[in-house]
CSV table of C-alpha atoms in Angstrom, one decimal:
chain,number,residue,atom,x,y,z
A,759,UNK,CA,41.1,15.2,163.9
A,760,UNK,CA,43.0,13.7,166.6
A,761,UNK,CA,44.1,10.7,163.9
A,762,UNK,CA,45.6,13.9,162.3
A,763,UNK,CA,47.1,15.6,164.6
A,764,UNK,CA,48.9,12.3,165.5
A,765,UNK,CA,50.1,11.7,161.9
A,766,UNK,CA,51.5,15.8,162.1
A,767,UNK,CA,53.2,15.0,165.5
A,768,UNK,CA,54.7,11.3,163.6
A,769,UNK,CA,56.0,13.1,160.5
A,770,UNK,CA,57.3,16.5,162.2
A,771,UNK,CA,59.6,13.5,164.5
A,772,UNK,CA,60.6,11.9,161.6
A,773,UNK,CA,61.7,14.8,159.9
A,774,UNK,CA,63.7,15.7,162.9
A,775,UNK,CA,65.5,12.5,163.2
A,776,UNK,CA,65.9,12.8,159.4
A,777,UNK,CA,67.4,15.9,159.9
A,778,UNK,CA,69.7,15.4,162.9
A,779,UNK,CA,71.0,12.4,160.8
A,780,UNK,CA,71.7,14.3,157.7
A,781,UNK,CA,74.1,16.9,160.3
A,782,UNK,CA,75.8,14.1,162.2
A,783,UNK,CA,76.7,12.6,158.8
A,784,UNK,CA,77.6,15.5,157.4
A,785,UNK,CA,79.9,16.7,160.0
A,786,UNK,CA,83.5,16.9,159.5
A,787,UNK,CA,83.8,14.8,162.6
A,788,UNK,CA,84.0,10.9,163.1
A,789,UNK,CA,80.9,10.6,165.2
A,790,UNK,CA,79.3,7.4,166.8
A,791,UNK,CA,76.3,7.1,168.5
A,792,UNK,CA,76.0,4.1,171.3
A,793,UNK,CA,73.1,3.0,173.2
A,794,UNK,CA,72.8,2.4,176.6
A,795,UNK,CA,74.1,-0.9,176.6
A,796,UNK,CA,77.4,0.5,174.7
A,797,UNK,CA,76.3,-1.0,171.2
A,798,UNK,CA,76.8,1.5,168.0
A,799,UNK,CA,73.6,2.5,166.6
A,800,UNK,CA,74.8,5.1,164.3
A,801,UNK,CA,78.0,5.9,162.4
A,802,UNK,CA,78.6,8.9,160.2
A,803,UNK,CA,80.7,9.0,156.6
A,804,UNK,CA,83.9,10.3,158.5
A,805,UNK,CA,84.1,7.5,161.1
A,806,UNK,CA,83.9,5.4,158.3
A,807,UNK,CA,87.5,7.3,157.3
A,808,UNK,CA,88.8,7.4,160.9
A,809,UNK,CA,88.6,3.9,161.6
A,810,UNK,CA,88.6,1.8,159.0
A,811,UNK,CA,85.4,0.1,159.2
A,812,UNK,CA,82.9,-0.3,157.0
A,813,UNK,CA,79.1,1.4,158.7
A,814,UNK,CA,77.7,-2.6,158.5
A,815,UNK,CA,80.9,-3.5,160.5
A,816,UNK,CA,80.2,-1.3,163.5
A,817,UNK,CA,76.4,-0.8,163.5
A,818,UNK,CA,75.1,-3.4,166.1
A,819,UNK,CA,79.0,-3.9,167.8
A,820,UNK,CA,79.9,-2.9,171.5
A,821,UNK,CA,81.8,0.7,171.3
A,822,UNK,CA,84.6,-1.4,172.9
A,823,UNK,CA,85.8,-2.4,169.3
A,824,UNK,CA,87.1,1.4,168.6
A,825,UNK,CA,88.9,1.0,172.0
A,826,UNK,CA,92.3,0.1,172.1
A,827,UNK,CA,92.4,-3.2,174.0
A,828,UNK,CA,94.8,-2.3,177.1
A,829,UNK,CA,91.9,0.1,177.7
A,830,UNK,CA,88.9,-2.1,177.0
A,831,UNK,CA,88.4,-4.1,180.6
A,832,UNK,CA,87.9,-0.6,182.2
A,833,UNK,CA,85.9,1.1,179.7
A,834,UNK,CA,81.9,0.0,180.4
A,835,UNK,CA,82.5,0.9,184.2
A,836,UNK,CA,83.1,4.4,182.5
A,837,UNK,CA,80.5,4.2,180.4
A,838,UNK,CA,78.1,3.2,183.2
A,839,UNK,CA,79.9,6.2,185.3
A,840,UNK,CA,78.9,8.8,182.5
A,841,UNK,CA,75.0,7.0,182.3
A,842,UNK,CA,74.5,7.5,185.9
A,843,UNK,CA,74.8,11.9,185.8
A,844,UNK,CA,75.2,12.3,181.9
A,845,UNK,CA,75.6,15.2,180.4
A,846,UNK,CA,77.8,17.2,177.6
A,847,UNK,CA,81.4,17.3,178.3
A,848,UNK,CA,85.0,16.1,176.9
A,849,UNK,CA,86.2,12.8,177.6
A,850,UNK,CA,89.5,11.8,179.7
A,851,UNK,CA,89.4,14.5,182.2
A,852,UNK,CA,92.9,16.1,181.3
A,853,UNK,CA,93.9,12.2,180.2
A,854,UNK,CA,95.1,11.2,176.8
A,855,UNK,CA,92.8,9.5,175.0
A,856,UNK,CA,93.8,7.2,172.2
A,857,UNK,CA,91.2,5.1,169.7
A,858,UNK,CA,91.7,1.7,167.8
A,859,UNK,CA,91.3,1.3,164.1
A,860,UNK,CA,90.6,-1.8,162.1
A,861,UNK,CA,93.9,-2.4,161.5
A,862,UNK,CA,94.8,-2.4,165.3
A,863,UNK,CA,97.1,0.8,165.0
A,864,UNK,CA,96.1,3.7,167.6
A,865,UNK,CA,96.0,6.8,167.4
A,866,UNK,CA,95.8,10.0,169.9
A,867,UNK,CA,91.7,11.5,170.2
A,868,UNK,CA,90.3,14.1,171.5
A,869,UNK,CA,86.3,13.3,172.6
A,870,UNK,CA,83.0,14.9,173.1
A,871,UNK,CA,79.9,13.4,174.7
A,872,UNK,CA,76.5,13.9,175.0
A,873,UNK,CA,73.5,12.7,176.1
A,874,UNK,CA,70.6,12.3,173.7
A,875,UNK,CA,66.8,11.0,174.4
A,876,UNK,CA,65.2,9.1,171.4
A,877,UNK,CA,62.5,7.1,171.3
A,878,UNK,CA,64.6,4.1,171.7
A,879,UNK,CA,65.7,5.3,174.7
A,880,UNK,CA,68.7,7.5,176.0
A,881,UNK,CA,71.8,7.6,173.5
A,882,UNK,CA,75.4,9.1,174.0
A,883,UNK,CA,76.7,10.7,170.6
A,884,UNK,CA,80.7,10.8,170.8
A,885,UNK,CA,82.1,13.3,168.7
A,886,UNK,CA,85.9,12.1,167.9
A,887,UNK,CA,88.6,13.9,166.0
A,888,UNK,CA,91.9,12.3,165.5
A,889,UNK,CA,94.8,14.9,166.9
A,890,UNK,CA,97.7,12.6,165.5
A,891,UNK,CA,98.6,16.4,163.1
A,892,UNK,CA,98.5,18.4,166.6
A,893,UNK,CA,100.1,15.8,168.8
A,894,UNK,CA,102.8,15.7,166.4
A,895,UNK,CA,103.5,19.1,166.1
A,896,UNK,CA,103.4,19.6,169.4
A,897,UNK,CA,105.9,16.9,170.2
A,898,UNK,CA,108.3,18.8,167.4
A,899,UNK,CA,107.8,21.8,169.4
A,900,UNK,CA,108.9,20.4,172.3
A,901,UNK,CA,112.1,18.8,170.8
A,902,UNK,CA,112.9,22.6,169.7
A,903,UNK,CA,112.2,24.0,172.7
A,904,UNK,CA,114.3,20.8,174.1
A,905,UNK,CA,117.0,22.0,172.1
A,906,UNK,CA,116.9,25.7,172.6
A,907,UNK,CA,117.5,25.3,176.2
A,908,UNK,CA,120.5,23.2,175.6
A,909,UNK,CA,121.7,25.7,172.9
A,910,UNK,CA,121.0,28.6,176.0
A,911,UNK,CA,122.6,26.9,178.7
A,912,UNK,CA,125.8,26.1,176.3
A,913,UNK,CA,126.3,29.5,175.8
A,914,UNK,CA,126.1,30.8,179.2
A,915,UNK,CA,128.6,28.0,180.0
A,916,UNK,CA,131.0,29.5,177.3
A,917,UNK,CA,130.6,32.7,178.2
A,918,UNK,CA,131.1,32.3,181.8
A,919,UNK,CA,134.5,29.8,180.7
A,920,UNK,CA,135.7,33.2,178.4
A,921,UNK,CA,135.2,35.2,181.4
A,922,UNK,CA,137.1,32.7,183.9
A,923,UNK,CA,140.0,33.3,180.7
A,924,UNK,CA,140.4,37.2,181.2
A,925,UNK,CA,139.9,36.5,185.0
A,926,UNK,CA,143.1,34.0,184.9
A,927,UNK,CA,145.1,36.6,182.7
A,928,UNK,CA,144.4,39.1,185.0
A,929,UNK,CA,145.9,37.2,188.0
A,930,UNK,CA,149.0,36.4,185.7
A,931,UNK,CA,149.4,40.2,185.3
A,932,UNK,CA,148.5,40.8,188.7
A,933,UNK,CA,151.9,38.3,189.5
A,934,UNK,CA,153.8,40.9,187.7
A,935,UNK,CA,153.2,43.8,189.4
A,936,UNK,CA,154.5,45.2,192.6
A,937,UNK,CA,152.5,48.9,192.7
A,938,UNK,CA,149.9,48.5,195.6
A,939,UNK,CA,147.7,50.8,193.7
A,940,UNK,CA,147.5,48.8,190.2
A,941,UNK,CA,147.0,45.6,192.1
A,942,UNK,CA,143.9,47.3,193.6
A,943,UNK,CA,142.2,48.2,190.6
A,944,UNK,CA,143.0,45.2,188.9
A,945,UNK,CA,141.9,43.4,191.9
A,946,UNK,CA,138.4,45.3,191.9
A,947,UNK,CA,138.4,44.7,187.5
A,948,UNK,CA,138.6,40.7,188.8
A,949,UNK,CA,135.9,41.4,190.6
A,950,UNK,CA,133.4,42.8,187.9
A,951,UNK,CA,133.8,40.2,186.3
A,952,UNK,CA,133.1,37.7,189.1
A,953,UNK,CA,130.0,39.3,189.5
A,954,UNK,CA,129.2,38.5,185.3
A,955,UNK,CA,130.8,34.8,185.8
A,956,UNK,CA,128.6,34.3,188.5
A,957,UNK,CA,125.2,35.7,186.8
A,958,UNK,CA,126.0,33.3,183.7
A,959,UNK,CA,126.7,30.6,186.5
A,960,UNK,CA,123.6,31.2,188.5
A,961,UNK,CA,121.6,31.2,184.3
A,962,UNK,CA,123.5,27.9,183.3
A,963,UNK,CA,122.2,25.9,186.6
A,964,UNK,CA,118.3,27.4,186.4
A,965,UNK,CA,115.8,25.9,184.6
A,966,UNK,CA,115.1,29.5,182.9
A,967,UNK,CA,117.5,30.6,181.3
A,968,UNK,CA,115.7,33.8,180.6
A,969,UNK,CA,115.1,34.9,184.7
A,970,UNK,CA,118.1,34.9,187.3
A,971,UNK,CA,117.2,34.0,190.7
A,972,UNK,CA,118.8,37.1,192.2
A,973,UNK,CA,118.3,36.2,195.8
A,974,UNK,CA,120.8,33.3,194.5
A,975,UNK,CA,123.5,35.1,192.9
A,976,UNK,CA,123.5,37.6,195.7
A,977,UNK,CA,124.4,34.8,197.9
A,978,UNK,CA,127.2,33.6,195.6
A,979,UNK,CA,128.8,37.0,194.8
A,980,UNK,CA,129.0,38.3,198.5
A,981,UNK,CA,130.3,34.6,199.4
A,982,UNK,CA,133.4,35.9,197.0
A,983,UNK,CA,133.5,39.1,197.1
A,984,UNK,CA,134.2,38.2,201.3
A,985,UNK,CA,136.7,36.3,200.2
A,986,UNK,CA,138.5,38.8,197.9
A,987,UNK,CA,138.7,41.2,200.1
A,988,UNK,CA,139.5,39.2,203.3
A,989,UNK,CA,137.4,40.4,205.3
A,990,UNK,CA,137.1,38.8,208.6
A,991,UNK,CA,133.7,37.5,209.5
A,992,UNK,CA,134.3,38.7,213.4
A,993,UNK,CA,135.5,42.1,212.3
A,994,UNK,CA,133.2,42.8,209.6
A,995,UNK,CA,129.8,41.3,209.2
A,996,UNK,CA,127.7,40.5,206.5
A,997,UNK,CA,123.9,40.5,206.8
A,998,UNK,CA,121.5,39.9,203.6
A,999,UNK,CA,118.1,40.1,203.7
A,1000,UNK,CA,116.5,39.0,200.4
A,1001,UNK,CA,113.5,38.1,198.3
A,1002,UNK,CA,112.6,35.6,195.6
A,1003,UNK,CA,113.1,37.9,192.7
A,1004,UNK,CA,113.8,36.8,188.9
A,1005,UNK,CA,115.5,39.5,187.1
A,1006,UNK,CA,115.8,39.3,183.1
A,1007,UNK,CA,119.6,39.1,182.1
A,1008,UNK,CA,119.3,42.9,180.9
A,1009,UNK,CA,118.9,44.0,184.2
A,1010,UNK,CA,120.0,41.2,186.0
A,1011,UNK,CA,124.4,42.3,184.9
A,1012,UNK,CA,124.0,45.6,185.6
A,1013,UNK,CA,122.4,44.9,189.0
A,1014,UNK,CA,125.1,42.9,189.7
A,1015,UNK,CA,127.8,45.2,189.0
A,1016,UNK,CA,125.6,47.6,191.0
A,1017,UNK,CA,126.0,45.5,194.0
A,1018,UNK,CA,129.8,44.7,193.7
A,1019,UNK,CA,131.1,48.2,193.6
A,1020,UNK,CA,128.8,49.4,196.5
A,1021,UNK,CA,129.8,46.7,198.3
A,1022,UNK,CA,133.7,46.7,197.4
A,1023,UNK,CA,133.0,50.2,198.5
A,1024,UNK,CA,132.1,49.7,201.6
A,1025,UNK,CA,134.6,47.4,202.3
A,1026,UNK,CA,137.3,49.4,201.0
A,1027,UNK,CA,136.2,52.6,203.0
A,1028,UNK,CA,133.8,52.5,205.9
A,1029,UNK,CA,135.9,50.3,208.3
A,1030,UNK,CA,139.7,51.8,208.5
A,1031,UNK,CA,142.3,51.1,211.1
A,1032,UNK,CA,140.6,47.8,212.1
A,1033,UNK,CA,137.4,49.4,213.0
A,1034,UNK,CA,134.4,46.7,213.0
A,1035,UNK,CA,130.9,46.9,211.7
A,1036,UNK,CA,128.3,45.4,209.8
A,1037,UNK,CA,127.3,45.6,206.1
A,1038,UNK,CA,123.6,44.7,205.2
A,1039,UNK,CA,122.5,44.2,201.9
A,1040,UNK,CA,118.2,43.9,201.3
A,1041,UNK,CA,117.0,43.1,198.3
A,1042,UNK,CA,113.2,43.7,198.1
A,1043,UNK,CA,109.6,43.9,195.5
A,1044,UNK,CA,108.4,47.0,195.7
A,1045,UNK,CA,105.4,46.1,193.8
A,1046,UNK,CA,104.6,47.2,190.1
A,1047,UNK,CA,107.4,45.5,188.8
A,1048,UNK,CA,109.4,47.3,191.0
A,1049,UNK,CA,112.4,46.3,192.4
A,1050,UNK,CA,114.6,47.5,195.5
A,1051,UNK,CA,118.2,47.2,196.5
A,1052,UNK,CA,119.9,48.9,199.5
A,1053,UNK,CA,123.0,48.8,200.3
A,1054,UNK,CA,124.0,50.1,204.1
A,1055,UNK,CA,127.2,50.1,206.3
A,1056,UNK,CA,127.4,51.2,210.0
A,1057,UNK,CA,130.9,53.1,209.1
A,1058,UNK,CA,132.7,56.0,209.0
A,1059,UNK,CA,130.2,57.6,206.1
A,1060,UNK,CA,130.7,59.3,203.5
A,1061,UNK,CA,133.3,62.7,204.2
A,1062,UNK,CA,130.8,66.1,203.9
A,1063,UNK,CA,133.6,67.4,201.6
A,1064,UNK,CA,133.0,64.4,199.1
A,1065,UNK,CA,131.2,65.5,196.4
A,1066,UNK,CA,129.6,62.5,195.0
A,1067,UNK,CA,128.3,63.6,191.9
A,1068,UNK,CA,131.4,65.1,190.6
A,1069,UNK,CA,133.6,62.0,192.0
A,1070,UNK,CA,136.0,60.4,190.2
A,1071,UNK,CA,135.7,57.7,191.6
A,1072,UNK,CA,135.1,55.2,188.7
A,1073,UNK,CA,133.1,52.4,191.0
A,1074,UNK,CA,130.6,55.5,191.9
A,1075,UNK,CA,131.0,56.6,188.0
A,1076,UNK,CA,129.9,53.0,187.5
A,1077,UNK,CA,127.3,52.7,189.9
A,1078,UNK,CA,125.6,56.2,188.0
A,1079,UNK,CA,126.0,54.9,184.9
A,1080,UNK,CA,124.1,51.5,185.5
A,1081,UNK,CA,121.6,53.1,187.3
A,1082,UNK,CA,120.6,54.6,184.2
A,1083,UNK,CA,121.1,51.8,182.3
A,1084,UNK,CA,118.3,49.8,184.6
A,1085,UNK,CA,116.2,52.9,183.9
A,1086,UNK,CA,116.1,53.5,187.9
A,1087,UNK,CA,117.1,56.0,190.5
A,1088,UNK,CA,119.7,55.7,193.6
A,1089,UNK,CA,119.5,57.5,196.3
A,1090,UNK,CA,122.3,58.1,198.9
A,1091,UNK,CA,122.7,58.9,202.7
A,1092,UNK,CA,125.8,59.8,204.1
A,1093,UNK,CA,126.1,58.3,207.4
A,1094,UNK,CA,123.9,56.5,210.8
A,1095,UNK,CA,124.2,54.6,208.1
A,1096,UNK,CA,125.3,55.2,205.2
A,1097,UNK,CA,122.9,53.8,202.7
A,1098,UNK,CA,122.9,52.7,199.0
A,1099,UNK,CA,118.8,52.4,197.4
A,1100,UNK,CA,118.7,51.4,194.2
A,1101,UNK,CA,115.6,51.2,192.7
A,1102,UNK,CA,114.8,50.2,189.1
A,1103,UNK,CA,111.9,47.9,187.0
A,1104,UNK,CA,112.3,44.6,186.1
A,1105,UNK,CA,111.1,45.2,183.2
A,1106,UNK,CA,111.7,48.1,180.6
């Protein structure tokens, strides 16, 4: 009985090693198994394919062979690493892995490993598939990628050099004309489209040219807005408070232009007859894609007899009608100070 039982024990093995060999060769990976002194001790059908060897040519050979050769010194202290604690996992770690056929050409891999017990002791079964398709692709990807950002920053260039056009035609028209009151608003015109110059600037020296760097332009645009104006630094000061805060270009002009009219605003109207102050700008996350922008003067405020929602002023008009555009709200206060929130999502 016990004769039998061992013969039931012998056969039900055998069919189980018969059976794990029949899947290893059938699978639609190349797949090598190596014994614990790194010799191959069984190849499949499609490692056959990958590598170019024949199954008598690698049965019995170190698994160095299928190793490209400027990695070969350093691979059976990794094999020896992996014996020590193995266990199923990829190979490389987050490296690129690359494999060595016949013929000595390489070729990109990605690798599985795992441990196996058989009665002729411990065996590691690699399970290697040849990515050259992916890698490729991926590298094509890459190059259009490559090229899309070049195409992107190109065009922000061009339209920030059509805008610098109708800013310099502007100034020549600007020569021509004597009436105080023209030169201001074609003074403030110049300025609105700064403000877009300096958005496509800010876009065209980023490494994402789909997210502007707000807390950046503001810098820029206050920087020449300052310098429009003439402002003096020791009459007038300028105080921004700011955020890191990417804004989509959608949002990110009309935000701008926000900004530039209240602050031409203010510099055009709280501070009469040489009166000093100080202008603050903060730029804020209010959280859930929220963003905040206040604009605030320590002035003369806004007259009681001002109705600002039936203004004409055109940079309030504006100011409404971009609000809306950003899908946000503005709120206003009058005076101690008078203050500018705008608040809108980055997103819509």
């Amino acid at each position: 009985m016990k004769e039998d039982h061992g013969h039931q024990i012998t056969t039900a093995l055998r069919k189980s090693e018969d059976r794990f060999r029949q899947v290893v060769e059938a699978a639609p990976n190349a797949m090598v198994m190596a014994n614990a002194a790194g010799l191959i001790e069984m190849v499949n059908a499609q490692a056959e394919r990958v590598f170019g060897y024949s199954r008598q040519e690698m049965l019995g050979q170190p698994v160095e062979i299928l190793v490209p050769e400027r990695f070969r010194h350093i691979h059976p202290a990794l094999r020896n690493m992996f014996n020590s604690a193995p266990r199923s996992r990829p190979m490389g770690g987050g490296r690129d892995l690359f494999a060595r056929r016949k013929d000595g050409s390489e070729f990109p891999v990605e690798i599985g490993l795992n441990p196996i017990d058989t009665e002729d002791g411990p065996m590691v079964l690699s399970a290697i598939v040849d990515i050259s398709d992916r890698k490729q692709k991926e590298e094509r990807i890459q190059a259009a990628l490559r090229e899309k950002d070049i195409l992107l920053g190109e065009i922000h260039h061009r339209v920030k050099n059509n805008l610098q056009l109708v800013d310099s035609l502007l100034d020549l028209q600007a020569s021509q004309i004597d009436d105080p009151a023209v030169l201001g608003m074609l003074r403030d015109s110049q300025n609105r489209i700064r403000s877009m110059v300096l958005i496509h600037q800010t876009l065209y020296q980023s490494k994402d040219f789909a997210k502007v760097d707000f807390a950046n332009f503001l810098d820029s645009l206050l920087s020449t807005l300052v310098a429009s104006y003439g402002m003096e630094s020791d009459r007038v000061g300028l105080t921004v408070n700011t955020v890191e805060v990417y804004l989509p270009l959608s949002a990110a002009i009309p935000c701008g232009l926000v900004v530039n009219e209240l602050i031409t605003n203010a510099f055009k109207h709280a501070f009469p007859d040489h009166r000093r102050g100080r202008i603050t700008v903060d730029l804020t996350d209010e959280g859930n894609g929220q963003v905040g922008l206040a604009v605030s003067d320590d002035g003369i405020g806004i007259p009681a007899d001002l109705d600002i929602e039936q203004t004409a002023t055109l940079g309030l008009q504006l100011v409404s009608l971009l609000t809306d555009q950003l899908g946000g709200t503005v709120s206003i206060q009058r005076a101690d100070p008078t203050r500018f929130v705008l608040r809108f999502p980055t997103q819509r």
